[in-house]
Amino acid sequence: MTDTLDKAATDTEVSTVTTMTMASALNAGLRAAMERDPKVLLMGEDIGALGGVFRVTDGLHKDFGGDRVMDTPLAESGIVGTAIGMAMRDYRSVIEIQFDGFIFPAYNQITTQLAKMHYRSGGRITLPLVIRVPFAGGIGAVEHHSESPEALFTHTAGLRCISPASPQDAYDMIQQAIACPDPVMFFEPKARYWDKGEVDTSLVEQKLSSADATAALGRARVARAGEDVTLIAYGPTVRTALLAADVAESEGTSIEVIDLRSLSPLDSATVVRSAKKTGRAVIVHEAPTTYGVGAELSARITEEAFFHMEAPVMRVGGFHLPYPASKFEHDYLPSLDRVLDAVDRVMTH
Amino acid sequence: MDAHGPLSSEGLVQLLTHTGERVEHDTYSAYAADLTPERLRQLWRDMTLVRAFDMEATSLQRQGELGLWVQSWGQEAAQVGSGRVLRGEDFAFPSYREHGVAFTRGVDMPDILKIFRGLQHGAWVPAEHHFHLYTMVIGAHTLHATGYAMALDRDGLTGTGDPERDAATICYFGDGATSQGDVAESLTFAAVHNAPIVYFCQNNQFAISESVTRQSRVALADRGKGVGIPSVRVDGNDVIACYAVTQWAMQHARSGAGPVFVEAFTYRMGAHTTSDDPTRYRSKADEEFWAERDPIDRLTAHLNAIDELPQDFQTDVAAEAKELAKRTRTAVKSWVRPHVLEMFDHAYAEPHATVETERAWLERFERSFADAEA
Amino acid sequence: MPTFEQFKMPDAGEGLTEADIVTWRVAVGDTVEVNQPLVEIETAKSLVELPCPFDGKVTQLLATEGDTIDVGVPIVEIDVDPDGEAPPESPAPSAADADAPAPVEQASTPAPVAAPETPPSAPIDDEGSGAVLVGYGVKPGSAKRRARKAEALEPIGGDGDGDSYPVLAKPPVRKLAREMGIDLNSITPTGPGGIVTRGDVEDHAKATSAQTLATYPGDDQPWLESGTSTQDGRATRVPVKSVRKRTAEAMVNSAFTAPHVTEFLTVDVTATMELVAKLKADRDFADVRVTPLLIVAKALLLAVRRHPEVNASWDDKAQEIVYKHYVNLGIAASTPRGLVVPNIKSAHRLPLHELAVELQDLTAEARAGKLSPQSMSDGTITITNVGALGIDTGTPILNPGEAAILAFGSIREQPWVHEGEIKVRWVTQLALSFDHRLVDGGLGARLLADVGRVMEDPAHGLVWA
């Protein structure tokens, strides 16, 4: 990262655009936030000298010290609970839960305390924590390392839940999440950690007040415009959705891809506007379709765009099973073919 | 009591027997040295008022004015004795029974009943009283207290060398809570980070109907020993000892020497809440035994014995107690539930689209009725 | 001024809906203080002492020791201002006060207030209870709806935002339009928010189909009504529906299932005509229409009596012939909606006058289009009055399920050999078609001959009656 900056400084014009992986973008975003505010702390297991199991916190321990980049005891509930106590003295902790499947010991603290403290205190206690969760699958892992538990959190009032799908969004959104006064569940698609993309590091600077950062976090993005079908995705499935749109285009179907970015709140307006335009909607996420985020979107589209719909809203996602062993993974996860099947089916109407 | 393990009276620090005699302790007598008769009278007044409030709240519940009440009856010495030690930036994290601590932290007592009247979940401003809200999830707050203590340390308020500047956190929880994982994790974090926190466990011997023997086979203070921090057992009905031990513990923590575990051995004189029926799991004999060990009675006996409880003082305090009870009753009956739309306030610090949409909908829905307010 | 407060049985929080009064700790007239023990109650679990909620004087105990009282029901009344001045008129205190009590003197004995007539199981206000450890308990919800204002209901399903999005229509309407081959975009919507309704689609279908051609006379004929003109306007396609459809089906069914044979008989019906004239003048028949058809009907019925084997039906599936022991005489009728064959039930039993009445009613109903499906079912034999249309005879097709049908032609004056001489006589042709599977030529002939016999000489009917 430092090499890139040095190089940039020797150019006649300082370019703020670089190509980086999502993991690096997160790293850069965390660094920027820590430089900006001394009250920003990182807490998690193995985030110090190791730099995190995905190297997202690489180099930060060295530059900011063990006080600000804290290797914690192996106790997720303890991490979240002590971070809550520290937030009562204005510390903004960014917690890393090592893997999605290990968030459950902390579920009590997250749902009964973190989510409810602002409401319980009549607005007197603010807990501006960010809980980073490497989530979703596709990395051939053993049990508990490929979960998509986001619906368990979106269903809890008091939390904000977001998921970046690109390095640019990862860079911007981690900083906005830190600036947001509400607790934020930050779901990072681990299968995308090594995807590269262009990141303009200047974009986010102006928009970091509480209000601006929060508002920016809540917006969906039209990743690709289209006319025939609205395809909604977030996190790891945005890439799948864009691939599906390419294939569909070659077959004569024009797909509009929406990257939700924010799960709670949902940017209903963007989604509904698109659904009204195309009259056909398909939602794709790795989490099981049963009782998932797609079900909420389907309900909203039905309530708000019923008379515009040419076909029922379709969802493509995981099956109602514990996440399977990795050899089954690619049959479990929503593939390009399953997405296109849903597209074909809505196109028959 | 001749019990073992968690019900044992062995090694309890005591400075005032249950019949009102003062006794000395090698280590802790020194920490009660500042308790002049004047100060003892203040402690007596504190406990008397707290009990009067507690009894009034109980009556109010029995009269249908509160959905529930959680009595602190019998635990006044542990709460007032420890609470009166706190000063400066010290911060207390209660569970949900620490009305005695609330009193010492300047909470306006009737406010507590807003919770039990069903009007609010949290009824005071923590920062104003250095007293956190009540936490209903058992043991969850011990982590918050630990984090807060870690932050005090970070903020340079621990071991500064200036005792007036130093601060620490005190965290209250019961015997049942010691079984919760979060309590264990709190001790782990506190020990590893050398956090300035006093864990004050009120072993009132029951978690609803379950005896503390269901939570542990050893004295609860051994939990502290388990993570390597100093641990003390004190007679929880002895206000002088509670004061002294807490004084020592807070000074220890404030000085940067690290966490302390204090177990105050007391007795929950009433039921778990007004919905509980203790006759189903404990005996009258048990309750009578502990009634003889009442925290206020023994101080009364002592002050009378040293002729430091003048009648006019008692009369004044009685009048104060009556006034507090009356004021509490009047307040409770005067409260009106706020407008339904206030239910949507404070779910988030910044506007959340779903909440805003739903609030607007409920407003329209309420206005759609023929009998709606104009 | 005496102010009466009532204390209602509280939810003691033990998961109760009721409790028993065990021991009153106070009596009427006692001065009481807040929190003073008032009464001991017994819940399902234990004894609980209720503290008094008011300062004042007990004026009434509203429950007796031993009573079981529901939560929310008043148990005691206390005057909270017993020493206050009474106003000149009656005090208006307690909620349950039904009658205005007599003016009260100072203190002790205020006028009695009628005890509340609350039935034992009626909690008041928002009292309610359930088994909870941690709060007020279950609150019985309202069983009645709050009245809404007129325009209360908010629309759902989205509306036209003014942007050019696809046509608004709900899925079933879209499906209908697709089935009818109508492009939604061509329809003018009348639904709220610019939605195309089902009615809109149907209206559109009707409107676009009723294209009349000004060029050809008679092109505004009723039978073209539900049709669609072809592109070049030279033809109109009308969907086959209802009566027409059923008639066609019946005809096809009959014609291509039963082997039809038709036999003809020319009959001198002068005597029938004389009879008709006589009956018309007969007072007994003054209330009915008498026509030759009536006589034919009777003749056929008499003939069927002599040859009941024709009153049957060929059940091909069961390979059985079903001989019916009743005659439901069908009369083919031409109505604006098409050909229908209602039948006179149990015509074999009807005397001539009743037969005439039935015939008349049936004809009227057919004309009015008011025939019930029942009247057109279970016919056993039919007459078709082709003569009414001015033709001599025909080869009628059996009404499905029947074995014979008689066509009764027009009655003309014709030269005839009568008693050896050429005379002008009333002559008609009868044609009988029958199902050759169960009626052979001989049987059919005999039946037809009998019909002819009666018509030639109605008096002969008396012989067979």
Tab-separated table of C-alpha atoms in Angstrom, chain A residues 84-330:
chain	number	residue	atom	x	y	z
A	84	ILE	CA	-19.971	-1.859	24.287
A	85	GLY	CA	-18.518	-0.754	27.619
A	86	MET	CA	-15.710	1.061	25.860
A	87	ALA	CA	-18.148	2.760	23.536
A	88	MET	CA	-19.782	4.264	26.611
A	89	ARG	CA	-16.562	6.239	26.893
A	90	ASP	CA	-16.671	7.136	23.191
A	91	TYR	CA	-14.345	4.494	21.831
A	92	ARG	CA	-15.365	3.363	18.365
A	93	SER	CA	-14.353	-0.259	18.150
A	94	VAL	CA	-14.245	-2.118	14.883
A	95	ILE	CA	-14.618	-5.741	15.822
A	96	GLU	CA	-13.610	-8.586	13.596
A	97	ILE	CA	-15.485	-11.835	14.067
A	98	GLN	CA	-13.099	-14.302	12.547
A	99	PHE	CA	-15.703	-16.235	10.562
A	100	ASP	CA	-19.468	-15.933	10.086
A	101	GLY	CA	-20.096	-19.266	11.780
A	102	PHE	CA	-18.534	-18.071	15.005
A	103	ILE	CA	-20.695	-15.041	15.508
A	104	PHE	CA	-23.230	-16.942	17.562
A	105	PRO	CA	-21.555	-16.733	20.966
A	106	ALA	CA	-21.853	-12.986	20.482
A	107	TYR	CA	-25.448	-13.130	19.265
A	108	ASN	CA	-26.789	-12.414	22.733
A	109	GLN	CA	-24.670	-9.310	23.203
A	110	ILE	CA	-25.434	-8.133	19.657
A	111	THR	CA	-29.193	-8.566	19.819
A	112	THR	CA	-30.087	-7.970	23.470
A	113	GLN	CA	-27.541	-5.265	24.227
A	114	LEU	CA	-25.883	-3.682	21.203
A	115	ALA	CA	-29.080	-3.373	19.168
A	116	LYS	CA	-31.233	-2.184	22.030
A	117	MET	CA	-29.056	0.144	24.074
A	118	HIS	CA	-29.918	3.305	22.171
A	119	TYR	CA	-33.628	2.611	22.462
A	120	ARG	CA	-33.379	1.486	26.079
A	121	SER	CA	-31.553	4.660	27.075
A	122	GLY	CA	-33.938	6.974	25.261
A	123	GLY	CA	-31.128	7.968	22.923
A	124	ARG	CA	-28.621	8.784	25.692
A	125	ILE	CA	-26.216	5.972	24.939
A	126	THR	CA	-24.852	5.633	21.425
A	127	LEU	CA	-22.848	2.572	20.447
A	128	PRO	CA	-21.076	3.344	17.173
A	129	LEU	CA	-19.539	-0.091	16.813
A	130	VAL	CA	-18.772	-1.886	13.581
A	131	ILE	CA	-18.744	-5.654	13.579
A	132	ARG	CA	-16.928	-6.989	10.543
A	133	VAL	CA	-18.015	-10.458	9.525
A	134	PRO	CA	-16.285	-12.361	6.725
A	135	PHE	CA	-19.328	-14.199	5.396
A	136	ALA	CA	-20.708	-16.452	2.698
A	137	GLY	CA	-19.043	-19.390	0.989
A	138	GLY	CA	-17.378	-20.565	-2.139
A	139	ILE	CA	-13.940	-21.055	-0.593
A	140	GLY	CA	-14.048	-24.826	-0.084
A	141	ALA	CA	-13.946	-24.576	3.676
A	142	VAL	CA	-14.901	-26.909	6.502
A	143	GLU	CA	-18.036	-26.439	8.587
A	144	HIS	CA	-18.997	-23.010	9.987
A	145	HIS	CA	-16.745	-21.037	7.665
A	146	SER	CA	-19.219	-20.326	4.868
A	147	GLU	CA	-22.362	-19.101	6.595
A	148	SER	CA	-24.734	-16.360	5.475
A	149	PRO	CA	-26.485	-15.425	8.720
A	150	GLU	CA	-27.408	-11.875	7.719
A	151	ALA	CA	-31.180	-12.400	8.017
A	152	LEU	CA	-30.750	-13.139	11.729
A	153	PHE	CA	-29.427	-9.604	12.092
A	154	THR	CA	-31.554	-7.707	9.565
A	155	HIS	CA	-34.531	-8.932	11.537
A	156	THR	CA	-33.215	-7.187	14.664
A	157	ALA	CA	-34.218	-3.548	14.989
A	158	GLY	CA	-31.422	-1.307	16.161
A	159	LEU	CA	-28.753	-2.757	13.868
A	160	ARG	CA	-27.721	-1.615	10.432
A	161	CYS	CA	-26.543	-4.343	8.082
A	162	ILE	CA	-24.494	-3.714	4.982
A	163	SER	CA	-22.443	-5.677	2.497
A	164	PRO	CA	-19.973	-4.302	-0.037
A	165	ALA	CA	-19.592	-6.114	-3.350
A	166	SER	CA	-16.581	-4.319	-4.797
A	167	PRO	CA	-13.245	-2.972	-3.583
A	168	GLN	CA	-14.485	0.599	-4.057
A	169	ASP	CA	-17.526	-0.011	-1.926
A	170	ALA	CA	-15.435	-1.866	0.649
A	171	TYR	CA	-13.137	1.144	0.965
A	172	ASP	CA	-15.938	3.693	1.211
A	173	MET	CA	-18.378	1.717	3.270
A	174	ILE	CA	-15.997	0.622	6.028
A	175	GLN	CA	-15.218	4.251	6.711
A	176	GLN	CA	-18.841	5.310	6.539
A	177	ALA	CA	-19.758	2.484	8.875
A	178	ILE	CA	-17.199	3.672	11.384
A	179	ALA	CA	-18.544	7.224	11.113
A	180	CYS	CA	-22.138	6.063	11.561
A	181	PRO	CA	-23.389	6.422	15.145
A	182	ASP	CA	-25.496	3.249	15.011
A	183	PRO	CA	-24.115	-0.267	15.384
A	184	VAL	CA	-23.261	-1.671	11.967
A	185	MET	CA	-22.975	-5.319	10.952
A	186	PHE	CA	-20.516	-5.277	8.093
A	187	PHE	CA	-20.758	-8.447	6.016
A	188	GLU	CA	-17.650	-8.931	3.885
A	189	PRO	CA	-17.955	-11.523	1.099
A	190	LYS	CA	-14.845	-13.539	1.807
A	191	ALA	CA	-14.873	-15.171	-1.617
A	192	ARG	CA	-14.340	-11.685	-3.037
A	193	TYR	CA	-11.467	-10.677	-0.797
A	194	TRP	CA	-9.018	-11.323	-3.611
A	195	ASP	CA	-11.098	-9.737	-6.401
A	196	LYS	CA	-9.402	-6.693	-7.806
A	197	GLY	CA	-11.013	-3.428	-8.729
A	198	GLU	CA	-10.389	0.244	-9.105
A	199	VAL	CA	-10.566	2.256	-5.950
A	200	ASP	CA	-10.691	6.011	-5.909
A	201	THR	CA	-9.650	6.881	-2.390
A	202	SER	CA	-10.859	10.440	-2.630
A	203	LEU	CA	-14.539	9.764	-3.040
A	204	VAL	CA	-15.455	9.202	0.545
A	205	GLU	CA	-13.703	12.102	2.253
A	206	GLN	CA	-16.445	14.651	1.928
A	207	LYS	CA	-19.188	12.451	3.209
A	208	LEU	CA	-18.225	11.410	6.680
A	209	SER	CA	-20.525	13.342	8.989
A	210	SER	CA	-22.890	11.102	10.951
A	211	ALA	CA	-25.788	12.035	8.759
A	212	ASP	CA	-23.985	11.859	5.420
A	213	ALA	CA	-22.202	8.613	6.177
A	214	THR	CA	-25.398	6.975	7.365
A	215	ALA	CA	-27.381	8.150	4.376
A	216	ALA	CA	-24.699	6.964	1.959
A	217	LEU	CA	-24.639	3.543	3.600
A	218	GLY	CA	-28.346	3.102	3.040
A	219	ARG	CA	-28.339	3.331	-0.761
A	220	ALA	CA	-28.548	0.571	-3.328
A	221	ARG	CA	-26.697	0.934	-6.614
A	222	VAL	CA	-27.846	0.108	-10.126
A	223	ALA	CA	-24.802	-1.889	-11.180
A	224	ARG	CA	-26.063	-2.389	-14.696
A	225	ALA	CA	-29.067	-0.874	-16.450
A	226	GLY	CA	-31.580	-3.077	-18.255
A	227	GLU	CA	-35.156	-3.328	-19.473
A	228	ASP	CA	-36.540	-6.816	-19.138
A	229	VAL	CA	-35.698	-8.210	-15.724
A	230	THR	CA	-34.551	-6.717	-12.411
A	231	LEU	CA	-31.902	-8.904	-10.810
A	232	ILE	CA	-31.166	-7.989	-7.199
A	233	ALA	CA	-28.065	-9.177	-5.362
A	234	TYR	CA	-25.648	-8.221	-2.607
A	235	GLY	CA	-22.204	-9.262	-1.457
A	236	PRO	CA	-20.853	-12.291	-3.274
A	237	THR	CA	-23.764	-12.743	-5.671
A	238	VAL	CA	-23.384	-9.346	-7.336
A	239	ARG	CA	-20.663	-10.813	-9.476
A	240	THR	CA	-22.865	-13.793	-10.350
A	241	ALA	CA	-25.664	-11.434	-11.254
A	242	LEU	CA	-23.459	-9.391	-13.580
A	243	LEU	CA	-22.231	-12.541	-15.296
A	244	ALA	CA	-25.806	-13.659	-15.750
A	245	ALA	CA	-26.656	-10.313	-17.286
A	246	ASP	CA	-23.831	-10.711	-19.812
A	247	VAL	CA	-25.010	-14.146	-20.868
A	248	ALA	CA	-28.621	-13.046	-21.007
A	249	GLU	CA	-27.733	-10.106	-23.184
A	250	SER	CA	-26.128	-12.402	-25.711
A	251	GLU	CA	-29.421	-14.295	-25.736
A	252	GLY	CA	-31.517	-11.201	-26.200
A	253	THR	CA	-32.665	-10.457	-22.675
A	254	SER	CA	-31.752	-7.178	-21.027
A	255	ILE	CA	-31.170	-7.516	-17.276
A	256	GLU	CA	-30.921	-4.665	-14.810
A	257	VAL	CA	-28.650	-5.601	-11.909
A	258	ILE	CA	-29.084	-3.931	-8.538
A	259	ASP	CA	-26.400	-4.187	-5.890
A	260	LEU	CA	-28.372	-3.722	-2.679
A	261	ARG	CA	-25.353	-2.724	-0.563
A	262	SER	CA	-27.593	-2.113	2.415
A	263	LEU	CA	-29.814	-4.831	3.877
A	264	SER	CA	-31.073	-2.841	6.818
A	265	PRO	CA	-32.332	-0.348	5.855
A	266	LEU	CA	-33.368	-1.653	2.449
A	267	ASP	CA	-33.384	0.879	-0.364
A	268	SER	CA	-36.916	-0.054	-1.363
A	269	ALA	CA	-37.294	2.939	-3.630
A	270	THR	CA	-34.501	1.896	-5.974
A	271	VAL	CA	-35.646	-1.698	-6.061
A	272	VAL	CA	-39.306	-0.894	-6.602
A	273	ARG	CA	-38.591	1.684	-9.276
A	274	SER	CA	-36.650	-0.920	-11.207
A	275	ALA	CA	-39.301	-3.599	-10.682
A	276	LYS	CA	-41.958	-1.270	-11.988
A	277	LYS	CA	-39.849	-0.602	-15.052
A	278	THR	CA	-39.150	-4.199	-15.957
A	279	GLY	CA	-42.153	-5.937	-14.413
A	280	ARG	CA	-39.993	-8.940	-13.521
A	281	ALA	CA	-37.786	-9.423	-10.469
A	282	VAL	CA	-35.320	-12.077	-9.410
A	283	ILE	CA	-33.341	-11.963	-6.182
A	284	VAL	CA	-30.149	-13.934	-5.681
A	285	HIS	CA	-28.275	-14.461	-2.414
A	286	GLU	CA	-26.212	-17.254	-0.940
A	287	ALA	CA	-28.278	-17.441	2.195
A	288	PRO	CA	-31.127	-19.938	2.077
A	289	THR	CA	-34.156	-18.516	0.281
A	290	THR	CA	-36.436	-19.750	3.047
A	291	TYR	CA	-37.001	-16.798	5.398
A	292	GLY	CA	-34.140	-14.866	3.799
A	293	VAL	CA	-33.576	-11.276	2.686
A	294	GLY	CA	-35.123	-12.174	-0.669
A	295	ALA	CA	-38.408	-12.947	1.034
A	296	GLU	CA	-38.520	-9.422	2.449
A	297	LEU	CA	-37.729	-7.930	-0.949
A	298	SER	CA	-40.355	-10.085	-2.607
A	299	ALA	CA	-42.966	-8.913	-0.117
A	300	ARG	CA	-42.060	-5.281	-0.656
A	301	ILE	CA	-42.124	-5.567	-4.430
A	302	THR	CA	-45.504	-7.263	-4.245
A	303	GLU	CA	-46.921	-4.583	-1.959
A	304	GLU	CA	-45.536	-1.650	-3.880
A	305	ALA	CA	-45.448	-2.785	-7.509
A	306	PHE	CA	-48.131	-5.467	-7.733
A	307	PHE	CA	-49.924	-3.956	-10.684
A	308	HIS	CA	-46.699	-3.587	-12.630
A	309	MET	CA	-45.578	-7.164	-12.320
A	310	GLU	CA	-45.695	-9.464	-15.304
A	311	ALA	CA	-44.498	-12.474	-13.326
A	312	PRO	CA	-44.104	-13.589	-9.720
A	313	VAL	CA	-40.952	-12.464	-7.924
A	314	MET	CA	-38.420	-15.289	-7.943
A	315	ARG	CA	-35.648	-16.004	-5.461
A	316	VAL	CA	-32.472	-17.933	-6.110
A	317	GLY	CA	-30.447	-18.930	-3.097
A	318	GLY	CA	-29.207	-21.651	-0.836
A	319	PHE	CA	-31.364	-24.579	0.136
A	320	HIS	CA	-32.931	-25.029	3.562
A	321	LEU	CA	-30.021	-27.132	4.803
A	322	PRO	CA	-27.029	-26.678	7.014
A	323	TYR	CA	-24.264	-25.504	4.731
A	324	PRO	CA	-23.003	-28.696	3.087
A	325	ALA	CA	-19.546	-30.183	2.880
A	326	SER	CA	-17.393	-28.327	0.398
A	327	LYS	CA	-17.648	-30.852	-2.402
A	328	PHE	CA	-21.347	-30.032	-2.577
A	329	GLU	CA	-20.816	-26.347	-2.218
A	330	HIS	CA	-21.126	-25.348	-5.852
